[in-house]
CSV table of C-alpha atoms in Angstrom, one decimal:
chain,number,residue,atom,x,y,z
C,10,MET,CA,-54.9,-28.9,-101.8
C,11,THR,CA,-55.0,-31.1,-104.9
C,12,GLU,CA,-52.1,-31.5,-107.4
C,13,PRO,CA,-52.7,-29.7,-110.7
C,14,SER,CA,-53.7,-32.0,-113.6
C,15,ALA,CA,-51.2,-32.9,-116.3
C,16,ALA,CA,-53.0,-30.7,-118.7
C,17,VAL,CA,-52.8,-27.7,-116.4
C,18,GLU,CA,-49.1,-28.4,-115.9
C,19,ARG,CA,-48.4,-28.6,-119.6
C,20,LEU,CA,-50.2,-25.3,-120.2
C,21,ALA,CA,-48.2,-23.6,-117.5
C,22,ARG,CA,-45.0,-25.0,-118.9
C,23,ALA,CA,-45.9,-23.8,-122.4
C,24,ARG,CA,-46.6,-20.3,-121.1
C,25,GLU,CA,-43.3,-20.2,-119.3
C,26,LEU,CA,-41.4,-21.4,-122.4
C,27,GLY,CA,-43.4,-18.9,-124.5
C,28,ALA,CA,-42.2,-16.1,-122.2
C,29,VAL,CA,-38.6,-17.2,-122.5
C,30,ALA,CA,-38.9,-17.7,-126.3
C,31,GLY,CA,-40.3,-14.2,-126.6
C,32,SER,CA,-37.4,-12.8,-124.6
C,33,VAL,CA,-35.0,-14.7,-126.9
C,34,VAL,CA,-36.7,-13.3,-130.1
C,35,ARG,CA,-36.6,-9.8,-128.8
C,36,GLY,CA,-33.0,-10.1,-127.9
C,37,SER,CA,-32.1,-11.6,-131.2
C,38,VAL,CA,-33.7,-8.6,-133.0
C,39,ARG,CA,-31.7,-6.3,-130.8
C,40,LEU,CA,-28.5,-8.2,-131.6
C,41,LEU,CA,-29.1,-8.3,-135.3
C,42,ALA,CA,-30.0,-4.6,-135.4
C,43,SER,CA,-26.8,-3.6,-133.5
C,44,PRO,CA,-23.1,-3.8,-134.5
C,45,LEU,CA,-21.0,-6.9,-133.4
C,46,ARG,CA,-20.5,-6.5,-129.7
C,47,GLU,CA,-17.6,-7.7,-127.6
C,48,PRO,CA,-18.7,-9.5,-124.5
C,49,SER,CA,-17.0,-6.9,-122.3
C,50,ARG,CA,-19.5,-4.2,-123.5
C,51,THR,CA,-21.5,-3.1,-120.4
C,52,ALA,CA,-24.4,-0.9,-119.5
C,53,VAL,CA,-24.5,0.7,-116.1
C,54,CYS,CA,-27.6,0.6,-113.9
C,55,CYS,CA,-28.1,4.2,-112.8
C,56,PRO,CA,-29.8,5.2,-109.5
C,57,PRO,CA,-33.5,5.6,-110.1
C,58,SER,CA,-34.8,9.1,-110.0
C,59,GLY,CA,-36.4,10.1,-106.7
C,60,VAL,CA,-34.7,7.4,-104.7
C,61,ARG,CA,-32.6,8.6,-101.8
C,62,VAL,CA,-29.4,6.6,-101.7
C,63,THR,CA,-27.7,6.1,-98.4
C,64,PRO,CA,-24.1,4.8,-98.9
C,65,VAL,CA,-23.9,1.6,-96.9
C,66,SER,CA,-21.3,-0.3,-98.9
C,67,LEU,CA,-18.8,0.7,-101.5
C,68,THR,CA,-18.6,-2.9,-102.7
C,69,PRO,CA,-19.6,-2.9,-106.4
C,70,VAL,CA,-22.3,-5.4,-107.6
C,71,VAL,CA,-21.9,-6.7,-111.1
C,72,LEU,CA,-25.0,-8.3,-112.7
C,73,LEU,CA,-25.0,-10.8,-115.6
C,74,HIS,CA,-28.1,-11.6,-117.5
C,75,GLY,CA,-29.2,-14.9,-119.0
C,76,TYR,CA,-29.6,-16.3,-122.5
C,77,GLY,CA,-31.9,-14.0,-124.5
C,78,GLY,CA,-31.7,-11.3,-121.9
C,79,ASP,CA,-30.1,-7.9,-121.5
C,80,PRO,CA,-29.1,-5.5,-118.7
C,81,ARG,CA,-32.6,-4.1,-118.4
C,82,ASP,CA,-33.7,-7.4,-116.9
C,83,PHE,CA,-32.1,-6.3,-113.6
C,84,ALA,CA,-33.9,-2.9,-113.3
C,85,PRO,CA,-36.2,-4.0,-110.4
C,86,LEU,CA,-33.3,-5.6,-108.5
C,87,ALA,CA,-31.0,-2.6,-109.2
C,88,ARG,CA,-33.6,-0.2,-107.7
C,89,VAL,CA,-33.7,-2.2,-104.4
C,90,LEU,CA,-29.9,-2.3,-104.3
C,91,ALA,CA,-29.8,1.4,-104.8
C,92,ALA,CA,-32.2,2.0,-102.0
C,93,GLY,CA,-30.1,-0.2,-99.8
C,94,GLY,CA,-27.0,1.9,-100.4
C,95,TYR,CA,-25.2,0.0,-103.2
C,96,VAL,CA,-24.1,2.9,-105.3
C,97,HIS,CA,-21.8,1.0,-107.6
C,98,ARG,CA,-23.8,-1.4,-109.8
C,99,ASP,CA,-22.9,-2.6,-113.3
C,100,ALA,CA,-25.2,-4.7,-115.5
C,101,MET,CA,-22.9,-6.3,-118.1
C,102,ALA,CA,-24.1,-7.0,-121.6
C,103,TYR,CA,-22.7,-9.8,-123.8
C,104,ASP,CA,-23.5,-11.4,-127.1
C,105,TRP,CA,-25.1,-14.7,-126.2
C,106,VAL,CA,-25.1,-16.0,-129.8
C,107,ARG,CA,-21.6,-15.3,-130.9
C,108,HIS,CA,-19.6,-15.9,-127.6
C,109,ASP,CA,-19.2,-19.0,-125.5
C,110,VAL,CA,-19.2,-19.3,-121.7
C,111,PRO,CA,-15.4,-19.1,-121.2
C,112,SER,CA,-15.2,-15.8,-123.2
C,113,ILE,CA,-18.2,-14.4,-121.3
C,114,ALA,CA,-16.7,-15.4,-118.0
C,115,ALA,CA,-13.3,-13.8,-119.0
C,116,ALA,CA,-15.1,-10.6,-119.9
C,117,LEU,CA,-16.9,-10.7,-116.5
C,118,VAL,CA,-13.5,-11.0,-114.7
C,119,GLU,CA,-12.2,-7.9,-116.5
C,120,ARG,CA,-15.5,-6.0,-115.7
C,121,CYS,CA,-15.3,-6.9,-112.0
C,122,GLU,CA,-11.7,-5.6,-111.8
C,123,ARG,CA,-12.7,-2.3,-113.4
C,124,ALA,CA,-15.7,-2.0,-111.1
C,125,ARG,CA,-13.5,-2.6,-108.1
C,126,GLU,CA,-11.0,0.0,-109.2
C,127,ARG,CA,-13.7,2.6,-109.8
C,128,ALA,CA,-15.3,2.0,-106.4
C,129,GLY,CA,-12.0,1.8,-104.5
C,130,SER,CA,-13.1,-1.6,-103.1
C,131,PRO,CA,-11.1,-4.7,-102.4
C,132,ARG,CA,-14.1,-6.9,-103.1
C,133,VAL,CA,-16.9,-7.3,-105.6
C,134,HIS,CA,-20.2,-9.1,-105.6
C,135,VAL,CA,-21.5,-10.9,-108.7
C,136,VAL,CA,-25.0,-12.0,-109.6
C,137,GLY,CA,-25.9,-14.1,-112.6
C,138,HIS,CA,-29.3,-15.1,-113.9
C,139,SER,CA,-29.7,-18.4,-115.8
C,140,LEU,CA,-26.9,-18.8,-118.3
C,141,GLY,CA,-25.2,-15.8,-116.5
C,142,GLY,CA,-25.1,-17.9,-113.3
C,143,VAL,CA,-23.1,-20.6,-115.0
C,144,ALA,CA,-20.7,-17.9,-116.4
C,145,VAL,CA,-20.3,-16.6,-112.9
C,146,ARG,CA,-19.3,-20.0,-111.7
C,147,TYR,CA,-16.8,-20.4,-114.5
C,148,ALA,CA,-15.2,-17.0,-113.7
C,149,VAL,CA,-15.0,-17.8,-110.0
C,150,GLN,CA,-13.9,-21.5,-110.2
C,151,ARG,CA,-11.7,-21.4,-113.4
C,152,LEU,CA,-10.5,-17.8,-114.0
C,153,GLY,CA,-9.4,-16.6,-110.6
C,154,LEU,CA,-12.4,-14.3,-109.7
C,155,ASP,CA,-12.5,-16.1,-106.3
C,156,ALA,CA,-9.5,-13.9,-105.2
C,157,THR,CA,-11.7,-10.8,-105.1
C,158,VAL,CA,-15.4,-11.9,-105.1
C,159,GLY,CA,-17.3,-11.6,-101.8
C,160,VAL,CA,-20.7,-13.0,-102.7
C,161,ALA,CA,-21.4,-15.0,-105.9
C,162,ALA,CA,-25.2,-15.3,-106.4
C,163,THR,CA,-26.9,-17.4,-109.1
C,164,VAL,CA,-30.5,-17.0,-109.9
C,165,ALA,CA,-32.4,-19.8,-111.6
C,166,ALA,CA,-29.1,-21.0,-113.1
C,167,PRO,CA,-29.0,-24.5,-114.7
C,168,HIS,CA,-26.0,-25.9,-112.8
C,169,ARG,CA,-26.9,-29.4,-114.0
C,170,GLY,CA,-28.1,-28.2,-117.3
C,171,THR,CA,-31.6,-27.8,-118.8
C,172,ARG,CA,-33.3,-29.7,-121.6
C,173,VAL,CA,-34.8,-26.5,-122.9
C,174,ALA,CA,-31.2,-25.4,-123.9
C,175,ARG,CA,-31.4,-28.0,-126.8
C,176,LEU,CA,-33.8,-25.5,-128.5
C,177,GLY,CA,-31.3,-22.7,-128.4
C,178,LEU,CA,-28.5,-21.7,-130.8
C,179,GLY,CA,-24.9,-20.7,-130.2
C,180,ALA,CA,-21.9,-21.9,-128.2
C,181,ALA,CA,-23.1,-20.3,-125.0
C,182,VAL,CA,-26.4,-22.2,-124.8
C,183,ALA,CA,-24.6,-25.4,-125.7
C,184,ALA,CA,-22.8,-25.1,-122.4
C,185,ILE,CA,-26.0,-25.4,-120.4
C,186,ARG,CA,-27.3,-28.6,-122.0
C,187,PRO,CA,-27.2,-31.5,-119.6
C,188,GLY,CA,-23.8,-33.3,-119.7
C,189,SER,CA,-22.0,-30.4,-121.5
C,190,PRO,CA,-18.2,-30.3,-121.2
C,191,GLU,CA,-18.4,-26.9,-119.4
C,192,LEU,CA,-20.7,-28.2,-116.7
C,193,ALA,CA,-18.6,-31.4,-116.3
C,194,LEU,CA,-15.5,-29.2,-115.9
C,195,LEU,CA,-17.1,-27.0,-113.2
C,196,ALA,CA,-18.4,-30.1,-111.3
C,197,SER,CA,-14.9,-31.6,-111.2
C,198,THR,CA,-13.1,-28.3,-110.3
C,199,GLN,CA,-12.0,-27.9,-106.7
C,200,ALA,CA,-14.2,-25.4,-104.9
C,201,PRO,CA,-12.4,-22.1,-104.0
C,202,ASP,CA,-12.2,-21.1,-100.4
C,203,GLY,CA,-13.7,-17.9,-99.0
C,204,VAL,CA,-16.5,-17.4,-101.5
C,205,ARG,CA,-20.1,-17.1,-100.2
C,206,TRP,CA,-22.4,-18.7,-102.7
C,207,LEU,CA,-26.1,-17.9,-103.0
C,208,ALA,CA,-28.4,-20.1,-105.1
C,209,TYR,CA,-31.9,-18.7,-105.8
C,210,TRP,CA,-34.4,-21.1,-107.3
C,211,SER,CA,-38.2,-21.2,-107.8
C,212,ASP,CA,-40.7,-24.0,-107.4
C,213,LEU,CA,-42.6,-22.7,-110.5
C,214,ASP,CA,-39.6,-22.5,-112.8
C,215,ARG,CA,-40.4,-24.7,-115.7
C,216,VAL,CA,-37.2,-23.9,-117.7
C,217,VAL,CA,-34.6,-24.8,-115.0
C,218,GLU,CA,-35.7,-27.5,-112.6
C,219,PRO,CA,-35.1,-26.9,-108.8
C,220,ALA,CA,-32.6,-29.7,-108.6
C,221,SER,CA,-30.5,-27.9,-111.2
C,222,ALA,CA,-30.8,-24.4,-109.8
C,223,ARG,CA,-30.1,-25.3,-106.2
C,224,LEU,CA,-26.3,-25.6,-106.8
C,225,GLU,CA,-25.8,-28.8,-104.9
C,226,VAL,CA,-22.1,-29.2,-105.4
C,227,PRO,CA,-19.9,-30.8,-102.8
C,228,GLY,CA,-17.4,-28.3,-101.3
C,229,LEU,CA,-19.2,-25.1,-102.2
C,230,ARG,CA,-20.3,-22.9,-99.3
C,231,VAL,CA,-23.9,-22.4,-100.6
C,232,THR,CA,-26.9,-20.8,-99.1
C,233,ARG,CA,-29.9,-22.0,-101.1
C,234,VAL,CA,-33.0,-19.7,-101.2
C,235,ARG,CA,-36.4,-20.7,-102.5
C,236,VAL,CA,-38.3,-17.9,-104.2
C,237,PRO,CA,-41.9,-19.2,-104.4
C,238,GLY,CA,-44.5,-18.7,-107.0
C,239,VAL,CA,-42.5,-17.2,-109.8
C,240,GLY,CA,-41.3,-18.4,-113.2
C,241,HIS,CA,-37.9,-18.4,-114.8
C,242,THR,CA,-37.9,-14.8,-116.0
C,243,ALA,CA,-40.4,-13.4,-113.5
C,244,ILE,CA,-38.0,-14.3,-110.6
C,245,LEU,CA,-35.9,-11.2,-111.5
C,246,ARG,CA,-38.9,-9.0,-110.7
C,247,SER,CA,-39.6,-10.7,-107.4
C,248,ARG,CA,-39.5,-8.4,-104.4
C,249,ALA,CA,-38.6,-11.5,-102.2
C,250,LEU,CA,-35.5,-12.1,-104.3
C,251,ALA,CA,-34.4,-8.5,-104.1
C,252,VAL,CA,-34.9,-8.1,-100.4
C,253,SER,CA,-33.1,-11.4,-99.7
C,254,LEU,CA,-30.2,-10.6,-101.9
C,255,LEU,CA,-29.8,-7.1,-100.4
C,256,GLY,CA,-29.8,-8.6,-96.9
C,257,GLU,CA,-27.2,-11.2,-97.8
C,258,LEU,CA,-24.9,-8.7,-99.3
C,259,LEU,CA,-25.1,-6.4,-96.3
C,260,VAL,CA,-24.4,-9.2,-93.9
C,261,ALA,CA,-21.4,-10.3,-96.0
C,262,ASP,CA,-20.0,-6.8,-96.1
C,263,ALA,CA,-20.5,-6.4,-92.3
C,264,GLU,CA,-18.7,-9.6,-91.6
C,265,ASP,CA,-15.8,-8.6,-93.9
C,266,ALA,CA,-15.6,-5.2,-92.1
C,267,ALA,CA,-15.5,-6.9,-88.7
C,268,ALA,CA,-12.8,-9.3,-89.8
C,269,ALA,CA,-10.6,-6.5,-91.3
Protein backbone atom coordinates (compact mmCIF):
# COMPACT_ATOMS: atom_id res chain seq x y z
CA MET A 1 0.00 0.00 0.00
CA THR A 2 1.48 3.32 -1.06
CA GLU A 3 1.98 6.25 1.25
CA PRO A 4 -0.46 9.16 0.74
CA SER A 5 0.89 12.09 -1.20
CA ALA A 6 1.87 15.29 0.53
CA ALA A 7 -1.16 17.01 -0.97
CA VAL A 8 -3.55 14.37 0.38
CA GLU A 9 -1.92 14.59 3.80
CA ARG A 10 -2.25 18.39 3.84
CA LEU A 11 -5.91 18.11 2.87
CA ALA A 12 -6.59 15.56 5.61
CA ARG A 13 -4.83 17.73 8.18
CA ALA A 14 -6.80 20.78 7.05
CA ARG A 15 -10.07 18.87 7.47
CA GLU A 16 -9.08 17.71 10.95
CA LEU A 17 -8.08 21.22 12.00
CA GLY A 18 -11.30 22.53 10.50
CA ALA A 19 -13.33 20.13 12.62
CA VAL A 20 -11.48 21.24 15.76
CA ALA A 21 -11.86 24.90 14.81
CA GLY A 22 -15.58 24.39 14.31
CA SER A 23 -15.84 22.85 17.76
CA VAL A 24 -13.96 25.80 19.27
CA VAL A 25 -16.21 28.32 17.51
CA ARG A 26 -19.38 26.56 18.66
CA GLY A 27 -18.01 26.34 22.17
CA SER A 28 -17.07 30.02 22.15
CA VAL A 29 -20.59 30.96 21.17
CA ARG A 30 -21.97 28.89 24.04
CA LEU A 31 -19.55 30.48 26.49
CA LEU A 32 -20.31 34.03 25.36
CA ALA A 33 -24.04 33.38 25.46
CA SER A 34 -23.91 31.99 29.01
CA PRO A 35 -23.05 33.62 32.36
CA LEU A 36 -19.52 33.42 33.71
CA ARG A 37 -19.05 29.84 34.83
CA GLU A 38 -16.83 28.54 37.55
CA PRO A 39 -14.69 25.59 36.52
CA SER A 40 -16.45 23.37 39.05
CA ARG A 41 -19.79 23.62 37.23
CA THR A 42 -20.73 20.15 36.00
CA ALA A 43 -23.23 18.33 33.88
CA VAL A 44 -24.19 14.78 34.74
CA CYS A 45 -24.36 12.14 32.02
CA CYS A 46 -27.65 10.38 32.60
CA PRO A 47 -28.36 6.74 31.66
CA PRO A 48 -29.73 6.60 28.10
CA SER A 49 -33.39 5.71 27.79
CA GLY A 50 -34.07 2.11 26.97
CA VAL A 51 -30.70 0.87 28.19
CA ARG A 52 -30.84 -1.77 30.90
CA VAL A 53 -28.19 -0.96 33.49
CA THR A 54 -26.61 -3.81 35.43
CA PRO A 55 -24.73 -2.44 38.46
CA VAL A 56 -21.25 -3.87 38.17
CA SER A 57 -19.23 -1.20 39.91
CA LEU A 58 -20.11 1.68 42.18
CA THR A 59 -16.84 3.41 41.30
CA PRO A 60 -17.75 6.77 39.76
CA VAL A 61 -16.25 7.86 36.45
CA VAL A 62 -15.54 11.57 36.00
CA LEU A 63 -15.08 12.78 32.42
CA LEU A 64 -13.23 15.96 31.41
CA HIS A 65 -13.56 17.38 27.89
CA GLY A 66 -10.93 19.19 25.86
CA TYR A 67 -10.35 22.71 24.60
CA GLY A 68 -13.42 23.90 22.74
CA GLY A 69 -15.50 20.98 23.93
CA ASP A 70 -18.30 20.36 26.41
CA PRO A 71 -19.75 17.42 28.38
CA ARG A 72 -21.88 16.31 25.43
CA ASP A 73 -18.71 15.15 23.68
CA PHE A 74 -18.75 12.11 25.99
CA ALA A 75 -22.30 10.97 25.20
CA PRO A 76 -21.28 7.91 23.11
CA LEU A 77 -18.74 6.80 25.72
CA ALA A 78 -21.21 7.39 28.55
CA ARG A 79 -23.75 5.09 26.89
CA VAL A 80 -21.23 2.24 26.77
CA LEU A 81 -20.21 2.82 30.39
CA ALA A 82 -23.87 2.78 31.39
CA ALA A 83 -24.48 -0.49 29.58
CA GLY A 84 -21.42 -1.91 31.34
CA GLY A 85 -22.82 -1.09 34.76
CA TYR A 86 -21.14 2.22 35.65
CA VAL A 87 -24.13 4.00 37.13
CA HIS A 88 -22.20 6.99 38.49
CA ARG A 89 -20.84 9.16 35.67
CA ASP A 90 -20.12 12.88 35.74
CA ALA A 91 -19.02 14.93 32.75
CA MET A 92 -17.48 18.09 34.15
CA ALA A 93 -17.82 21.41 32.34
CA TYR A 94 -15.26 24.19 32.64
CA ASP A 95 -14.48 27.52 31.05
CA TRP A 96 -11.50 26.84 28.82
CA VAL A 97 -11.06 30.53 27.96
CA ARG A 98 -11.07 32.13 31.39
CA HIS A 99 -9.42 29.41 33.52
CA ASP A 100 -5.96 27.87 33.47
CA VAL A 101 -4.94 24.23 33.86
CA PRO A 102 -4.19 24.42 37.64
CA SER A 103 -7.65 25.87 38.39
CA ILE A 104 -9.37 23.33 36.14
CA ALA A 105 -7.42 20.54 37.83
CA ALA A 106 -8.37 21.88 41.29
CA ALA A 107 -12.04 21.86 40.30
CA LEU A 108 -11.61 18.30 39.05
CA VAL A 109 -10.24 17.19 42.43
CA GLU A 110 -13.28 18.68 44.18
CA ARG A 111 -15.63 17.11 41.67
CA CYS A 112 -14.07 13.69 42.13
CA GLU A 113 -14.42 13.95 45.90
CA ARG A 114 -18.13 14.77 45.61
CA ALA A 115 -18.62 11.96 43.11
CA ARG A 116 -17.02 9.47 45.52
CA GLU A 117 -19.19 10.66 48.39
CA ARG A 118 -22.39 10.31 46.36
CA ALA A 119 -21.44 6.85 45.15
CA GLY A 120 -20.13 5.66 48.52
CA SER A 121 -16.93 4.56 46.84
CA PRO A 122 -13.32 4.77 48.06
CA ARG A 123 -12.08 5.18 44.49
CA VAL A 124 -12.82 7.23 41.39
CA HIS A 125 -11.84 6.83 37.75
CA VAL A 126 -11.04 9.89 35.62
CA VAL A 127 -10.96 10.30 31.85
CA GLY A 128 -9.66 13.40 30.09
CA HIS A 129 -9.73 14.22 26.38
CA SER A 130 -7.04 16.44 24.85
CA LEU A 131 -6.51 19.45 27.17
CA GLY A 132 -8.64 17.59 29.72
CA GLY A 133 -6.05 14.82 29.79
CA VAL A 134 -3.32 17.27 30.78
CA ALA A 135 -5.59 18.64 33.53
CA VAL A 136 -6.11 15.07 34.75
CA ARG A 137 -2.36 14.62 35.00
CA TYR A 138 -2.01 17.88 36.90
CA ALA A 139 -4.72 16.85 39.37
CA VAL A 140 -3.17 13.42 39.94
CA GLN A 141 0.51 14.41 39.99
CA ARG A 142 0.32 17.82 41.66
CA LEU A 143 -2.93 18.13 43.64
CA GLY A 144 -3.23 14.82 45.47
CA LEU A 145 -5.87 13.08 43.37
CA ASP A 146 -3.57 10.04 43.26
CA ALA A 147 -4.76 9.16 46.79
CA THR A 148 -8.21 8.13 45.52
CA VAL A 149 -7.96 7.64 41.75
CA GLY A 150 -8.06 4.11 40.39
CA VAL A 151 -7.64 4.60 36.65
CA ALA A 152 -6.50 7.85 35.06
CA ALA A 153 -7.16 7.71 31.32
CA THR A 154 -6.06 10.32 28.79
CA VAL A 155 -7.48 10.39 25.28
CA ALA A 156 -5.54 12.15 22.50
CA ALA A 157 -3.90 14.34 25.14
CA PRO A 158 -0.88 16.52 24.21
CA HIS A 159 1.52 15.41 26.95
CA ARG A 160 4.42 16.91 25.01
CA GLY A 161 2.33 19.76 23.71
CA THR A 162 0.90 20.47 20.29
CA ARG A 163 1.83 23.19 17.83
CA VAL A 164 -1.85 23.70 17.03
CA ALA A 165 -2.26 25.19 20.52
CA ARG A 166 -0.43 28.30 19.31
CA LEU A 167 -3.61 29.18 17.43
CA GLY A 168 -5.78 29.13 20.57
CA LEU A 169 -6.58 31.82 23.10
CA GLY A 170 -6.54 31.72 26.90
CA ALA A 171 -4.34 30.48 29.72
CA ALA A 172 -5.51 26.87 29.44
CA VAL A 173 -4.44 26.41 25.83
CA ALA A 174 -1.09 28.08 26.59
CA ALA A 175 -0.35 25.15 28.90
CA ILE A 176 -0.42 22.66 26.02
CA ARG A 177 2.00 24.49 23.78
CA PRO A 178 5.33 22.66 23.42
CA GLY A 179 7.72 23.61 26.22
CA SER A 180 5.09 25.24 28.45
CA PRO A 181 5.88 25.62 32.17
CA GLU A 182 2.97 23.34 33.07
CA LEU A 183 4.18 20.50 30.85
CA ALA A 184 7.73 20.92 32.14
CA LEU A 185 6.45 20.79 35.72
CA LEU A 186 4.53 17.58 35.08
CA ALA A 187 7.53 15.99 33.37
CA SER A 188 9.74 16.75 36.38
CA THR A 189 7.22 15.69 39.06
CA GLN A 190 7.78 12.29 40.63
CA ALA A 191 5.22 9.76 39.44
CA PRO A 192 2.69 8.77 42.14
CA ASP A 193 2.44 5.11 43.08
CA GLY A 194 -0.66 3.01 42.63
CA VAL A 195 -2.26 4.87 39.73
CA ARG A 196 -3.16 2.91 36.61
CA TRP A 197 -2.62 5.17 33.61
CA LEU A 198 -4.22 4.62 30.22
CA ALA A 199 -3.10 6.64 27.21
CA TYR A 200 -5.29 6.40 24.11
CA TRP A 201 -3.90 7.75 20.85
CA SER A 202 -4.71 7.59 17.15
CA ASP A 203 -2.58 7.18 14.07
CA LEU A 204 -4.83 9.65 12.19
CA ASP A 205 -4.82 12.41 14.81
CA ARG A 206 -3.45 15.47 13.05
CA VAL A 207 -3.91 17.77 16.04
CA VAL A 208 -1.93 15.81 18.65
CA GLU A 209 0.87 13.66 17.30
CA PRO A 210 1.14 10.04 18.53
CA ALA A 211 4.48 10.72 20.23
CA SER A 212 2.76 13.37 22.35
CA ALA A 213 -0.40 11.41 23.10
CA ARG A 214 1.25 8.13 24.13
CA LEU A 215 2.31 9.47 27.55
CA GLU A 216 5.85 8.16 27.44
CA VAL A 217 6.98 9.44 30.84
CA PRO A 218 9.48 7.50 32.97
CA GLY A 219 7.99 6.16 36.19
CA LEU A 220 4.33 6.19 35.16
CA ARG A 221 2.51 2.86 35.02
CA VAL A 222 0.99 3.36 31.56
CA THR A 223 -0.97 1.12 29.24
CA ARG A 224 -0.88 2.70 25.79
CA VAL A 225 -3.75 1.89 23.44
CA ARG A 226 -3.84 2.74 19.74
CA VAL A 227 -7.27 3.63 18.37
CA PRO A 228 -6.82 3.30 14.61
CA GLY A 229 -8.41 5.28 11.83
CA VAL A 230 -9.97 8.20 13.75
CA GLY A 231 -9.15 11.85 14.19
CA HIS A 232 -8.74 14.05 17.22
CA THR A 233 -12.42 14.64 17.94
CA ALA A 234 -13.83 11.52 16.28
CA ILE A 235 -11.89 9.34 18.74
CA LEU A 236 -14.53 10.07 21.38
CA ARG A 237 -17.14 8.45 19.13
CA SER A 238 -15.01 5.37 18.57
CA ARG A 239 -16.58 2.09 19.65
CA ALA A 240 -13.08 0.64 20.00
CA LEU A 241 -12.18 3.32 22.54
CA ALA A 242 -15.36 2.80 24.55
CA VAL A 243 -15.09 -0.98 24.68
CA SER A 244 -11.40 -0.85 25.59
CA LEU A 245 -11.94 1.69 28.35
CA LEU A 246 -14.88 -0.23 29.80
CA GLY A 247 -12.81 -3.40 29.91
CA GLU A 248 -9.87 -1.67 31.58
CA LEU A 249 -12.10 -0.14 34.25
CA LEU A 250 -13.77 -3.46 35.01
CA VAL A 251 -10.41 -5.21 35.32
CA ALA A 252 -9.10 -2.48 37.64
CA ASP A 253 -12.19 -2.72 39.87
CA ALA A 254 -11.95 -6.51 39.97
CA GLU A 255 -8.30 -6.33 40.99
CA ASP A 256 -9.06 -3.80 43.72
CA ALA A 257 -11.91 -5.97 45.04
CA ALA A 258 -9.68 -9.03 45.12
CA ALA A 259 -6.95 -7.14 47.00
CA ALA A 260 -9.37 -5.72 49.59
